[in-house]
CSV table of C-alpha atoms and ligand atoms in Angstrom, one decimal:
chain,number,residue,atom,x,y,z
A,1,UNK,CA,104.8,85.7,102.6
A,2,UNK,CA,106.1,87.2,99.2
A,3,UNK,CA,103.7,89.2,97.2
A,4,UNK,CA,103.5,87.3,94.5
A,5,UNK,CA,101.9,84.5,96.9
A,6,UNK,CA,99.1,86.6,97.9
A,7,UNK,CA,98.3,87.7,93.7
A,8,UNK,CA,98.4,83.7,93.6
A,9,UNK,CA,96.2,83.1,96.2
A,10,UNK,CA,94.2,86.4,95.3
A,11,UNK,CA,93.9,85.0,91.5
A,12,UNK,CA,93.0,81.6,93.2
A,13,UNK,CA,89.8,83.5,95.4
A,14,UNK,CA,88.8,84.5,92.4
A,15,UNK,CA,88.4,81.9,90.0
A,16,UNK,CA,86.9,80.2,93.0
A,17,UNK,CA,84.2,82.9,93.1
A,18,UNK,CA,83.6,82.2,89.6
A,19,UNK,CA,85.0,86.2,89.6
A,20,UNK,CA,86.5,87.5,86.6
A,21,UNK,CA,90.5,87.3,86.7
A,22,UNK,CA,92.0,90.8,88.0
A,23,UNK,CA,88.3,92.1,89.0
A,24,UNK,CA,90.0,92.2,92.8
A,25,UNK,CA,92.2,95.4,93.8
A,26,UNK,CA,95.1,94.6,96.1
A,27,UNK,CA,96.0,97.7,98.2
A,28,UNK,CA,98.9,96.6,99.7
A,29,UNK,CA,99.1,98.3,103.3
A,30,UNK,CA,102.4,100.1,103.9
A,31,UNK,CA,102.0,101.7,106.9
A,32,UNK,CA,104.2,102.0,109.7
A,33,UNK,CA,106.5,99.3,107.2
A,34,UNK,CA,110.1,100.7,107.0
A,35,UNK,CA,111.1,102.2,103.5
A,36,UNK,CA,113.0,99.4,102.2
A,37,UNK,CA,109.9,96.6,102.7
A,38,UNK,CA,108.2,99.0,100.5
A,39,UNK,CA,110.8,99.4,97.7
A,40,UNK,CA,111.0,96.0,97.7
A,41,UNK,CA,107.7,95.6,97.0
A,42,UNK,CA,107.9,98.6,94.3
A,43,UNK,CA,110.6,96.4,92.7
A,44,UNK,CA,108.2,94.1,92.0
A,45,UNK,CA,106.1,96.1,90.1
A,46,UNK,CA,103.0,96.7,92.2
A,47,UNK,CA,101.9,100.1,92.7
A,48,UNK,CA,98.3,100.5,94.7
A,49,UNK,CA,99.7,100.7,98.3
A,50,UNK,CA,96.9,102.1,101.1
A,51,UNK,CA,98.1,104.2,104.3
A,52,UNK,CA,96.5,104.9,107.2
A,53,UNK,CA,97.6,108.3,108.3
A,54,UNK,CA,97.6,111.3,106.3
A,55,UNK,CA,101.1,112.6,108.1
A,56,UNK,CA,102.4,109.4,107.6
A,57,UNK,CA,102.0,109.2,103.8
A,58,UNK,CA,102.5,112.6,103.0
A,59,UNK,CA,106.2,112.5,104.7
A,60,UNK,CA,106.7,108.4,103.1
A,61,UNK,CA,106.0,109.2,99.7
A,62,UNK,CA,106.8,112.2,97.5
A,63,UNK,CA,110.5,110.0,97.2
A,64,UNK,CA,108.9,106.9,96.2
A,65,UNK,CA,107.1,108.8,93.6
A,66,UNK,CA,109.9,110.3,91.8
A,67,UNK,CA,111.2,107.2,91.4
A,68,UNK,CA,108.5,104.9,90.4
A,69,UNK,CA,105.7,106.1,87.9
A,70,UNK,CA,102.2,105.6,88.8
A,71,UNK,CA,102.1,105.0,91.9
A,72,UNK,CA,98.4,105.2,93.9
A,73,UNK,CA,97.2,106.1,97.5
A,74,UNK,CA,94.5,105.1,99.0
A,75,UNK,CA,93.9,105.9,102.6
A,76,UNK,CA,92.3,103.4,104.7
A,77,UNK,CA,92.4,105.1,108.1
A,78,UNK,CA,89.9,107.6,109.9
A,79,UNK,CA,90.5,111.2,108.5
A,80,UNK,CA,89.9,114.8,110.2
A,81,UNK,CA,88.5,117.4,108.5
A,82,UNK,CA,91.4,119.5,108.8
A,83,UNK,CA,93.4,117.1,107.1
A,84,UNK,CA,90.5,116.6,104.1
A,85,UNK,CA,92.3,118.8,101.8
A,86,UNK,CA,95.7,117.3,102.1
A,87,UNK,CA,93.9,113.8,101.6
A,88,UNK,CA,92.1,114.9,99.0
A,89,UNK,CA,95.5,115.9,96.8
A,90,UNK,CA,97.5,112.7,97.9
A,91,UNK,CA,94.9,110.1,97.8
A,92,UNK,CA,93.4,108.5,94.6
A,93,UNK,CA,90.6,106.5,97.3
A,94,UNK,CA,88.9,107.5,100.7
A,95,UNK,CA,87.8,104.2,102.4
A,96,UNK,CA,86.7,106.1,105.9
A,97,UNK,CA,84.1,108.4,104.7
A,98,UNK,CA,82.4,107.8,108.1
A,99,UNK,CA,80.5,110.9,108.7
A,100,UNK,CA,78.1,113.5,107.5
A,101,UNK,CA,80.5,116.3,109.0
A,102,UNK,CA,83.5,114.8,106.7
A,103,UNK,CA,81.1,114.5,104.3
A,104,UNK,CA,80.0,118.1,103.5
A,105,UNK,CA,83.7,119.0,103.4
A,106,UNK,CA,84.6,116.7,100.6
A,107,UNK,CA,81.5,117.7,98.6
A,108,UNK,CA,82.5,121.5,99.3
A,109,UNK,CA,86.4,120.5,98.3
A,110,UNK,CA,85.1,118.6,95.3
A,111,UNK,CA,83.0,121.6,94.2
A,112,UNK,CA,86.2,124.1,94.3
A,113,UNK,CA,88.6,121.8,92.9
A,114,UNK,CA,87.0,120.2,90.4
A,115,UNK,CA,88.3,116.5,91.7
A,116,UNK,CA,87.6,113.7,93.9
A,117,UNK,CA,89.1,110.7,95.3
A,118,UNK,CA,87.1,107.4,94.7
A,119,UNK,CA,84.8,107.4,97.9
A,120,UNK,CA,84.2,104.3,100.2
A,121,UNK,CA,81.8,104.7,103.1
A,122,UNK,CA,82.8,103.0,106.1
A,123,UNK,CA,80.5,100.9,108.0
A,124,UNK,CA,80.7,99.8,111.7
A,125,UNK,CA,78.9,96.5,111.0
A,126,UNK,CA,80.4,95.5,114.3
A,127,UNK,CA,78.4,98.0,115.7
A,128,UNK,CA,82.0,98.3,118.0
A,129,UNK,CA,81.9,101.6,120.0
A,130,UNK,CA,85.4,102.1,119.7
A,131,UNK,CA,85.2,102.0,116.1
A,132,UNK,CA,84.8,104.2,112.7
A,133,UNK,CA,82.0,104.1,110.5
A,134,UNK,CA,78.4,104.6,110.3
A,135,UNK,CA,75.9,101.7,111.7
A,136,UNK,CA,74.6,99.3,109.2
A,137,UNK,CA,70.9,100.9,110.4
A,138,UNK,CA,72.0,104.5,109.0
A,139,UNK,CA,74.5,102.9,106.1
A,140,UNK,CA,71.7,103.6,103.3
A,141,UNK,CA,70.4,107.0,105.0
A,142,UNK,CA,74.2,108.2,104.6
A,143,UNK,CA,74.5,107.0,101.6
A,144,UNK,CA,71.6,109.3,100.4
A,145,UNK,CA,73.1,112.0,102.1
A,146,UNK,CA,76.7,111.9,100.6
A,147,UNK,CA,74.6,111.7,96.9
A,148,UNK,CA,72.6,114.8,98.1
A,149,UNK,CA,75.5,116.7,97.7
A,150,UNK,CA,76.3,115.6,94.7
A,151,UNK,CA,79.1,113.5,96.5
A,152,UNK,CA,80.0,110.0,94.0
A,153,UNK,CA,80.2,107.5,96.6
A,154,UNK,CA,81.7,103.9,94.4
A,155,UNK,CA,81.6,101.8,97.5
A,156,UNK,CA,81.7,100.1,101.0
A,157,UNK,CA,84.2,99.2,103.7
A,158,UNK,CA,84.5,97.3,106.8
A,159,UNK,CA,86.7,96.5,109.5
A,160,UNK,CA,84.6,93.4,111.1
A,161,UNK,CA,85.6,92.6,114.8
A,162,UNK,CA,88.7,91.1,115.4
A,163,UNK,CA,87.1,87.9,117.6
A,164,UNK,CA,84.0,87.7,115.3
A,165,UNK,CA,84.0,85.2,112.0
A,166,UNK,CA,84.1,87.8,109.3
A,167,UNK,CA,81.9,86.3,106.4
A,168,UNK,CA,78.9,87.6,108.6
A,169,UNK,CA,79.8,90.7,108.6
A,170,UNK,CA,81.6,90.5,104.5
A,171,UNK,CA,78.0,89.3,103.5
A,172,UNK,CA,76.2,92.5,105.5
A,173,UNK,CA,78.6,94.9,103.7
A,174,UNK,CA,77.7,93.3,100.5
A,175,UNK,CA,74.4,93.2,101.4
A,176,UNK,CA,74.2,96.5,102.3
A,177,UNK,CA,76.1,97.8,98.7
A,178,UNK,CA,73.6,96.2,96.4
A,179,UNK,CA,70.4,97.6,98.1
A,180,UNK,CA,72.0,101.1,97.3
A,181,UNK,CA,73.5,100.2,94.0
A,182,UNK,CA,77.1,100.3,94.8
A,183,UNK,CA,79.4,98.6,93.3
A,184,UNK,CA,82.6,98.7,94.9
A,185,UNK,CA,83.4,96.5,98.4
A,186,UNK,CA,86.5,97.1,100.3
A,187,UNK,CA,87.0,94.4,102.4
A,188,UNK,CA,89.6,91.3,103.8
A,189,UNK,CA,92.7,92.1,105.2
A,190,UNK,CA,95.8,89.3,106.0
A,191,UNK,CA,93.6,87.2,107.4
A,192,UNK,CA,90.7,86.6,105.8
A,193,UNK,CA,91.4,88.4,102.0
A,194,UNK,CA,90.2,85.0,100.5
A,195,UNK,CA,86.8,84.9,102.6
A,196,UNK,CA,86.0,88.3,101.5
A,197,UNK,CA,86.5,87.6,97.9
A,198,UNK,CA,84.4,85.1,97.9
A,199,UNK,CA,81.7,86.9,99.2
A,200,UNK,CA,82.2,90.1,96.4
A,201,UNK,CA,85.2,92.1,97.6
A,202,UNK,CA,86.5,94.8,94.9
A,203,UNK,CA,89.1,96.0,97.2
A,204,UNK,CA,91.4,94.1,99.6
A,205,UNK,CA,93.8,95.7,102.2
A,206,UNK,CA,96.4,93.4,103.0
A,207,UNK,CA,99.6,94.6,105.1
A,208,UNK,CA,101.3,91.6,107.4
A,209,UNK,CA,101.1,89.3,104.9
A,210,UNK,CA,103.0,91.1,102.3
A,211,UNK,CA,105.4,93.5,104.3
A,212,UNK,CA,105.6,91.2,107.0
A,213,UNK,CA,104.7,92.0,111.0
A,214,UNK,CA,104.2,95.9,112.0
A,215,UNK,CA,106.7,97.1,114.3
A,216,UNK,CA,105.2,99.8,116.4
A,217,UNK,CA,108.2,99.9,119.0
B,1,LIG,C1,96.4,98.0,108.9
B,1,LIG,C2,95.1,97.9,108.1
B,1,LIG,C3,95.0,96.9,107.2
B,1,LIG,C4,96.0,95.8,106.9
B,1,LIG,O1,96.0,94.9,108.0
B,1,LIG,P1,96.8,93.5,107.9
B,1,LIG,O2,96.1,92.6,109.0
B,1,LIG,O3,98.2,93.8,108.2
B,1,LIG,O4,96.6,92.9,106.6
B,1,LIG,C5,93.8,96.9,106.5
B,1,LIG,N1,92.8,97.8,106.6
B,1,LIG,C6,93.0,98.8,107.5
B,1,LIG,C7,91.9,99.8,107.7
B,1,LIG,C8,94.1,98.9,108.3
B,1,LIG,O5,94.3,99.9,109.2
């Protein structure tokens, strides 16, 4: 599928929402996509691609960004600590701010820089074991937390589980946001973008659909 399907079908989600044109943010999700799937999409004038490995994207794009101006980053995967200051240059967004340990070291980078990426928490609304993010019971306790130190968090993501229908768990996240006054929802990916804007996504994270199938091999 061609990206400028997905804007149409993104621009379509919206007006079906009743959702202001452009009020959705495509990340497009590059990672693991060979170099020339991403030009491609580069030629084509989009420029908010998401990542999920710090390595990955710090190794991937210094090249693409001394050929095309204003590129962003947003990463979308889990993050270490001891990769928090690296992220913290290269990223315009954090989507996996999943823990109160990660936590204090943004806030403490944030204090002695003087920056900081836009901040999404993640939440495990799943409640998967084998997954990021804080529960949906400690969501607005974490949220509280992060604010404490005096750490601007602009939003919400999920990842809902693969086998489950995702509106439940879109309408959660959403749910979620508005009882702590957040306004930003990162949510949808290739299959199910469309779902999630309809129920308030900000953000969505598509990769297969626009760069085609992963190949891990
Ligand atoms: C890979 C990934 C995506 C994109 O998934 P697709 O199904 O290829 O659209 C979105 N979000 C996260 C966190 C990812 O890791």
């Amino acid at each position: 599928m061609s990206l400028s399907e997905i804007r149409e079908r993104i621009a379509r989600a919206e007006a079906g929402a009743g959702r202001a044109p452009g009020s959705v943010a495509l990340v497009a999700v590059s990672k693991v996509q060979p170099p020339d799937r991403v030009a491609a999409v580069l030629d084509q004038g989009h420029r908010l691609f998401g990542e999920n490995r710090v390595q990955e994207a710090a190794e991937r794009w210094p090249p693409f960004q001394e050929r095309y101006a204003g590129i962003a980053l947003h990463l979308v995967g889990p993050l270490q600590t001891n990769k928090a200051r690296q992220a913290m240059e290269m990223f315009d967004a954090i989507h996996s701010l999943d823990r109160p340990k990660l936590a204090r070291t943004l806030a403490r980078l944030a204090q002695e820089t003087g920056r900081c990426p836009d901040l999404f928490v993640q939440v495990n609304t799943g409640e998967e074991p084998q997954k990021a993010g804080v529960l949906p019971a400690d969501a607005d306790a974490f949220v509280a937390e992060c604010r404490s130190l005096d750490l601007a968090v602009g939003g919400l993501m999920c990842i809902p589980p693969a086998e489950e229908e995702p509106s439940l768990h879109f309408a959660l996240l959403a749910k979620i946001a508005a009882r702590n006054g957040l306004d930003g929802l990162s949510m949808g990916m290739s299959g199910d973008f469309e779902r999630a804007i309809a129920l308030g996504a900000t953000h969505v994270r598509v990769g297969s659909a626009i760069f085609g199938e992963r190949d891990y091999g």
